[in-house]
Coordinates of C-alpha atoms in Angstrom, one line a residue:
X27 CA 16.1 81.7 77.0
X28 CA 13.0 81.8 79.3
X29 CA 12.4 78.3 80.6
X30 CA 14.1 76.7 77.5
X31 CA 11.3 78.1 75.3
X32 CA 12.9 80.0 72.4
X33 CA 9.8 80.9 70.8
X34 CA 9.7 84.4 72.9
X35 CA 12.5 86.7 73.4
X36 CA 14.4 86.1 76.6
X37 CA 13.0 88.3 79.6
X38 CA 16.3 90.3 80.2
X39 CA 16.8 93.7 79.0
X40 CA 19.9 93.3 77.1
X41 CA 18.4 90.3 75.4
X42 CA 15.3 92.1 74.4
X43 CA 17.5 94.9 73.0
X44 CA 19.4 92.3 71.0
X45 CA 16.4 90.6 69.8
X46 CA 14.8 94.0 68.8
X47 CA 18.2 94.9 66.8
X48 CA 18.2 91.4 65.2
X49 CA 14.4 91.9 64.1
X50 CA 14.9 95.2 62.7
X51 CA 17.8 94.0 60.8
X52 CA 16.1 90.8 59.9
X53 CA 19.2 89.2 60.6
X54 CA 19.2 85.7 59.0
X55 CA 20.6 82.7 61.1
X56 CA 23.8 81.3 59.8
X57 CA 22.9 78.1 57.7
X58 CA 24.7 75.0 56.2
X59 CA 23.4 73.6 53.0
X60 CA 23.6 69.8 53.0
X61 CA 23.3 67.2 50.5
X62 CA 20.6 65.5 52.2
X63 CA 17.4 65.2 50.2
X64 CA 14.1 66.1 51.7
X65 CA 10.3 66.4 51.3
X66 CA 9.5 67.8 54.6
X67 CA 11.4 69.7 57.6
X68 CA 11.1 66.5 59.5
X69 CA 13.7 65.0 57.3
X70 CA 16.0 67.8 58.4
X71 CA 15.4 67.0 62.3
X72 CA 13.3 70.4 62.8
X73 CA 16.8 71.9 62.9
X74 CA 16.5 73.8 59.5
X75 CA 14.3 73.9 56.5
X76 CA 13.8 71.7 53.6
X77 CA 14.5 74.1 50.7
X78 CA 14.3 73.0 47.0
X79 CA 14.5 69.4 48.0
X80 CA 17.4 69.5 50.4
X81 CA 18.0 70.4 53.9
X82 CA 19.3 73.8 54.9
X83 CA 20.4 73.6 58.6
X84 CA 20.6 76.3 61.2
X85 CA 24.1 76.5 62.4
X86 CA 25.4 75.0 64.5
X87 CA 23.6 71.9 63.1
X88 CA 24.8 70.2 60.1
X89 CA 25.6 66.6 58.9
X90 CA 22.9 64.2 57.7
X91 CA 19.6 65.6 58.1
X92 CA 20.7 68.6 60.1
X93 CA 21.3 66.0 62.9
X94 CA 24.8 66.5 64.1
X95 CA 26.1 69.6 66.3
X96 CA 29.3 71.1 64.6
X97 CA 31.8 71.9 67.2
X98 CA 34.2 74.8 67.0
X99 CA 38.0 74.0 66.4
X100 CA 40.4 75.6 69.1
X101 CA 38.2 75.1 72.2
X102 CA 39.4 77.0 75.4
X103 CA 41.6 74.8 77.8
X104 CA 39.3 76.1 80.5
X105 CA 36.5 74.0 79.0
X106 CA 38.4 70.8 79.7
X107 CA 37.3 70.8 83.1
X108 CA 34.7 73.2 84.6
X109 CA 35.2 72.0 88.2
X110 CA 38.9 71.5 88.4
X111 CA 39.4 71.4 92.1
X112 CA 39.9 68.2 93.9
X113 CA 41.3 67.0 90.8
X114 CA 45.1 66.7 91.6
X115 CA 44.8 63.2 93.1
X116 CA 43.8 61.6 89.9
X117 CA 46.5 59.3 88.4
X118 CA 47.9 59.8 84.9
X119 CA 46.5 56.7 83.6
X120 CA 44.6 53.7 84.8
X121 CA 41.8 53.7 87.2
X122 CA 41.3 56.0 90.3
X123 CA 39.2 53.5 92.2
X124 CA 40.5 49.7 92.5
X125 CA 39.1 46.9 94.8
X126 CA 42.1 47.9 97.3
X127 CA 42.4 51.7 96.7
X128 CA 40.7 55.2 95.8
X129 CA 42.6 58.2 94.6
X130 CA 42.0 61.6 96.3
X131 CA 40.3 63.2 93.3
X132 CA 36.8 63.7 93.6
X133 CA 34.2 63.6 90.6
X134 CA 31.3 66.0 89.6
X135 CA 28.9 64.9 86.8
X136 CA 27.5 67.9 85.3
X137 CA 24.7 70.5 86.2
X138 CA 23.0 73.4 84.8
X139 CA 24.7 76.7 83.9
X140 CA 22.2 79.7 84.5
X141 CA 23.0 82.8 82.2
X142 CA 22.5 86.0 84.3
X143 CA 24.8 88.1 82.3
X144 CA 22.1 90.8 81.7
X145 CA 21.8 91.1 85.5
X146 CA 25.3 90.6 87.1
X147 CA 27.3 89.8 84.0
X148 CA 27.8 86.3 85.2
X149 CA 27.2 82.8 84.7
X150 CA 26.1 80.5 87.6
X151 CA 26.5 76.6 87.7
X152 CA 25.2 74.1 90.1
X153 CA 27.2 70.9 89.9
X154 CA 26.9 68.2 92.5
X155 CA 30.2 67.1 94.0
X156 CA 30.5 63.2 94.7
X157 CA 31.8 61.4 97.6
X158 CA 35.4 60.0 97.4
X159 CA 35.4 57.0 95.2
X160 CA 31.8 57.3 94.1
X161 CA 29.8 58.3 91.2
X162 CA 26.7 57.5 92.9
X163 CA 26.7 59.3 96.4
X164 CA 26.7 63.2 96.3
X165 CA 28.2 65.0 99.2
X166 CA 27.6 68.6 98.3
X167 CA 26.2 71.0 95.9
X168 CA 28.8 73.0 94.3
X169 CA 27.8 76.7 93.1
X170 CA 30.2 78.2 90.6
X171 CA 30.5 81.7 89.2
X172 CA 32.2 82.8 85.9
X173 CA 32.4 85.7 83.5
X174 CA 32.6 83.5 80.5
X175 CA 30.4 80.4 80.1
X176 CA 33.4 78.4 79.3
X177 CA 35.1 79.2 82.5
X178 CA 37.1 79.5 84.7
X179 CA 34.6 79.2 87.5
X180 CA 35.1 80.2 91.1
X181 CA 33.3 77.7 93.3
X182 CA 31.5 77.8 96.8
X183 CA 30.0 74.9 98.7
X184 CA 26.3 74.5 99.3
X185 CA 24.4 71.9 101.2
X186 CA 24.0 68.5 99.5
X187 CA 20.8 68.4 97.2
X188 CA 21.4 65.2 95.4
X189 CA 22.4 64.3 91.9
X190 CA 21.3 65.2 88.3
X191 CA 20.1 68.7 88.6
X192 CA 18.3 70.9 86.0
X193 CA 17.5 74.4 86.1
X194 CA 14.7 76.8 84.6
X195 CA 14.4 80.3 84.8
X196 CA 10.9 81.6 84.4
X197 CA 8.8 84.8 84.5
X198 CA 5.3 84.6 86.1
X199 CA 3.3 87.9 86.7
X200 CA 6.3 89.9 86.1
X201 CA 8.3 88.2 88.5
X202 CA 11.5 86.2 87.5
X203 CA 12.2 83.0 89.3
X204 CA 15.0 80.6 89.4
X205 CA 14.1 77.0 89.8
X206 CA 16.4 74.0 90.4
X207 CA 15.2 70.4 89.8
X208 CA 17.1 68.0 91.8
X209 CA 16.7 65.1 94.3
X210 CA 13.2 64.5 93.2
X211 CA 12.0 67.9 94.1
X212 CA 11.6 71.4 92.7
X213 CA 13.4 74.2 94.5
X214 CA 12.7 78.0 93.7
X215 CA 14.5 81.4 94.6
X216 CA 14.0 85.0 93.6
X217 CA 17.9 85.2 93.0
X218 CA 20.1 82.7 91.0
X219 CA 22.6 82.4 93.9
X220 CA 20.0 82.9 96.7
X221 CA 18.3 80.5 99.3
X222 CA 16.2 77.8 97.3
X223 CA 12.9 76.6 98.9
X224 CA 11.0 73.6 98.0
X225 CA 8.2 74.3 95.7
X226 CA 6.9 70.9 94.9
X227 CA 7.9 67.5 93.5
X228 CA 9.1 66.7 89.9
X229 CA 7.9 63.6 88.1
X230 CA 10.7 61.2 87.9
X231 CA 14.7 61.2 88.2
X232 CA 17.1 63.0 86.0
X233 CA 14.5 65.5 85.1
X234 CA 14.4 67.7 81.9
X235 CA 11.8 70.5 82.6
X236 CA 10.6 73.4 80.5
X237 CA 8.1 76.4 81.0
X238 CA 6.1 77.3 78.0
X239 CA 2.8 79.6 77.7
X240 CA 2.2 79.3 81.4
X241 CA 2.6 75.7 81.9
X242 CA 5.2 73.1 83.0
X243 CA 6.3 70.1 81.0
X244 CA 9.0 67.6 81.6
X245 CA 10.3 64.2 80.6
X246 CA 12.7 62.1 82.9
X247 CA 15.7 59.5 82.7
X248 CA 14.1 56.9 80.3
X249 CA 12.5 59.7 77.9
X250 CA 9.4 57.7 77.6
X251 CA 6.9 60.5 78.0
X252 CA 6.3 64.2 78.5
X253 CA 4.2 65.0 81.5
X254 CA 2.6 68.4 82.3
X255 CA 1.3 70.5 85.3
X256 CA -0.2 73.9 85.5
X257 CA 1.9 75.1 88.5
X258 CA 4.8 73.7 90.6
X259 CA 3.5 71.6 93.3
X260 CA 0.6 70.5 91.0
X261 CA -0.3 67.1 89.9
X262 CA 1.6 65.8 86.9
X263 CA -0.3 64.2 84.1
X264 CA 0.8 62.6 80.8
X265 CA 0.9 65.0 77.8
X266 CA 2.5 62.7 75.2
X267 CA 4.2 59.4 74.7
X268 CA 7.7 59.4 73.1
X269 CA 7.8 56.3 70.8
X270 CA 11.2 56.7 68.8
X271 CA 14.2 54.7 69.7
X272 CA 17.7 54.1 68.7
X273 CA 17.9 50.8 66.6
X274 CA 20.6 49.8 69.2
X275 CA 21.5 51.2 72.5
X276 CA 19.6 52.9 75.5
X277 CA 18.5 56.5 75.6
X278 CA 18.8 58.5 78.9
X279 CA 19.6 61.8 80.5
X280 CA 17.4 64.1 78.4
X281 CA 17.4 67.8 78.0
X282 CA 14.2 69.2 76.5
X283 CA 13.7 72.6 74.7
X284 CA 11.4 74.4 72.3
X285 CA 13.3 76.1 69.5
X286 CA 12.8 79.5 67.9
X287 CA 10.4 78.1 65.4
X288 CA 8.2 76.4 68.0
X289 CA 9.5 72.8 67.5
X290 CA 10.3 70.6 70.5
X291 CA 13.5 68.8 71.0
X292 CA 15.0 66.2 73.3
X293 CA 18.7 65.5 73.3
X294 CA 19.8 62.3 75.1
X295 CA 22.8 60.4 76.2
X296 CA 22.8 57.0 74.7
X297 CA 24.9 53.8 75.3
X298 CA 25.4 50.3 74.6
X299 CA 27.0 48.0 77.3
X300 CA 28.0 45.6 74.5
X301 CA 30.9 48.1 73.3
X302 CA 34.1 47.7 74.9
X303 CA 36.8 49.1 72.6
X304 CA 36.8 51.8 69.8
X305 CA 35.0 53.8 72.3
X306 CA 35.3 56.9 70.2
X307 CA 32.7 55.4 67.8
X308 CA 30.5 53.8 70.3
X309 CA 26.9 55.0 70.7
X310 CA 26.8 58.2 72.4
X311 CA 23.7 60.3 71.9
X312 CA 20.2 60.5 70.4
X313 CA 17.8 63.3 69.3
X314 CA 14.0 63.0 69.1
X315 CA 11.9 66.1 67.9
X316 CA 8.4 67.1 67.4
X317 CA 6.4 70.0 65.8
X318 CA 4.1 70.2 68.8
X319 CA 5.4 68.2 71.7
X320 CA 2.9 65.5 71.0
X321 CA 4.1 63.3 68.0
X322 CA 7.6 62.6 68.2
X323 CA 10.1 61.3 65.6
X324 CA 13.7 60.4 64.9
X325 CA 16.0 60.4 62.0
X326 CA 16.6 56.7 60.5
X327 CA 19.2 55.4 59.9
X328 CA 20.3 56.7 63.6
X329 CA 22.1 60.0 63.5
X330 CA 23.8 61.1 66.7
X331 CA 23.4 64.7 67.7
X332 CA 26.8 65.1 69.7
X333 CA 30.1 63.2 69.0
X334 CA 33.1 62.0 71.1
X335 CA 36.1 64.1 70.0
X336 CA 37.0 67.7 70.9
X337 CA 39.9 69.7 69.8
X338 CA 41.5 72.3 71.9
X339 CA 43.5 75.6 71.4
X340 CA 46.6 74.3 73.1
X341 CA 46.8 71.7 70.2
X342 CA 45.5 68.6 72.0
X343 CA 42.3 66.7 71.4
X344 CA 40.5 64.5 73.5
X345 CA 38.3 61.5 72.4
X346 CA 35.8 61.1 75.5
X347 CA 34.7 57.5 75.9
X348 CA 31.5 58.8 77.3
X349 CA 29.8 62.3 77.3
X350 CA 26.5 62.2 79.6
X351 CA 24.0 64.5 81.1
X352 CA 23.8 67.2 78.1
X353 CA 22.9 70.7 78.8
X354 CA 22.3 73.3 76.0
X355 CA 22.7 77.0 75.9
X356 CA 21.1 79.5 73.5
X357 CA 21.7 83.1 72.6
X358 CA 19.0 85.8 72.2
X359 CA 18.3 84.7 68.6
X360 CA 17.6 81.2 69.8
X361 CA 20.7 79.7 68.5
X362 CA 22.5 77.0 70.2
X363 CA 26.0 78.2 71.3
X364 CA 27.4 75.6 73.9
X365 CA 26.7 72.0 75.2
X366 CA 28.0 71.0 78.6
X367 CA 28.3 67.5 79.5
X368 CA 29.6 65.2 82.2
X369 CA 32.5 63.3 81.0
X370 CA 35.0 60.5 82.0
X371 CA 38.1 62.6 82.1
X372 CA 40.6 59.6 81.8
X373 CA 39.9 56.8 79.5
X374 CA 39.7 57.5 75.8
X375 CA 39.1 55.4 72.7
X376 CA 40.8 52.3 73.9
X377 CA 38.4 51.5 76.6
X378 CA 38.8 49.8 79.9
X379 CA 38.0 46.1 79.4
X380 CA 40.2 45.0 82.4
X381 CA 38.8 47.4 85.1
X382 CA 37.8 45.5 88.2
X383 CA 35.6 48.3 89.6
X384 CA 32.8 48.1 87.1
X385 CA 29.1 47.5 87.5
X386 CA 27.2 45.2 84.9
X387 CA 30.1 43.5 83.2
X388 CA 29.6 41.6 80.2
X389 CA 31.6 38.4 79.7
X390 CA 34.1 39.8 82.4
X391 CA 34.6 43.1 80.3
X392 CA 33.9 46.6 81.2
X393 CA 32.0 48.5 78.7
X394 CA 33.0 52.0 77.3
X395 CA 30.1 53.7 79.1
X396 CA 31.1 52.2 82.5
X397 CA 34.7 53.1 82.7
X398 CA 33.7 56.2 84.6
X399 CA 32.8 54.4 87.6
X400 CA 36.6 53.8 88.2
X401 CA 38.0 56.8 86.5
X402 CA 38.1 60.4 87.5
X403 CA 35.0 62.0 86.1
X404 CA 34.0 65.6 85.8
X405 CA 32.4 68.3 83.7
X406 CA 33.1 69.8 80.3
X407 CA 31.7 72.4 77.9
X408 CA 32.0 72.5 74.1
X409 CA 31.4 75.8 72.1
X410 CA 29.5 75.0 69.1
X411 CA 30.1 76.5 65.6
X412 CA 27.0 78.6 65.3
X413 CA 28.4 81.8 63.4

């Protein structure tokens, strides 16, 4: 959607046609009726409506309080690793990085996918490639192109721009512009794969920007406030503070969007460094929501919006010990269709308590969320059950 704002039709012609057809037919969104009692839509995470005392969720949301994304079964195999180059050097098990050795596999850690199917029939991804043995230092920005959002992607190498990019496509004065938010700066281009020039600064690392009614809004790594500016390069001021927190764990890696009803949402990765084993049930994600972007709330007891285990069409399943840096994708009706994530591609439920290469060990043990620093890490995408 335009700048992650689903309240208006996407600017592309194909999407406008789709939207018009949907409006003419008054096509209802697919829903899931839950047994969650409610008195207000806030009890339903603003992901559905409180109807006759129970939450009716917009698919792919379901579960308690419409708070859990429902994954499709039989995910495509290409979705297991969107950037699968430089991967052959990873060991079958055990760490890639030890105090005395480093495997040849290089890591990615997710980035935005820009839908330009109405223009060129393609999806474009920007995904930083990290230096050998590191998940902290980037070496290049990889640009991937695919016919399907789930891949496979064909990659070319661009100059290093830093880590944790975000992207917003926006239209101003009839001109569509592509923006990349990375390395503390905002870069813009008139074409999705063109040359990006600096347009100003962001307001904090790991940005989650959106464009809404002619203004810019963003939150950043710690997800403690929403800031705003009238134009790129302008001064950022505080728009709202974000109070709700998980009962246990730390929220980070925000993705912010406005849904088809005009409600605001932030999806976060979340973690607890005191969880070492049974990583498949460790704290993974969080969701705060607001009717206006000013007053934010969260379901209690805590409900996590995305989960660890994914089932693939080849009959395998994978329980990811961590899934971070969520990016969400919507169709022309404003339905969520996919989530792409940074993933530890190696360690699963068992954890990695004995890993030597591990920051911030607790009692000499490596936490589930920190296995990624020694493992081979990459980028996955999950198809959501929205139909």
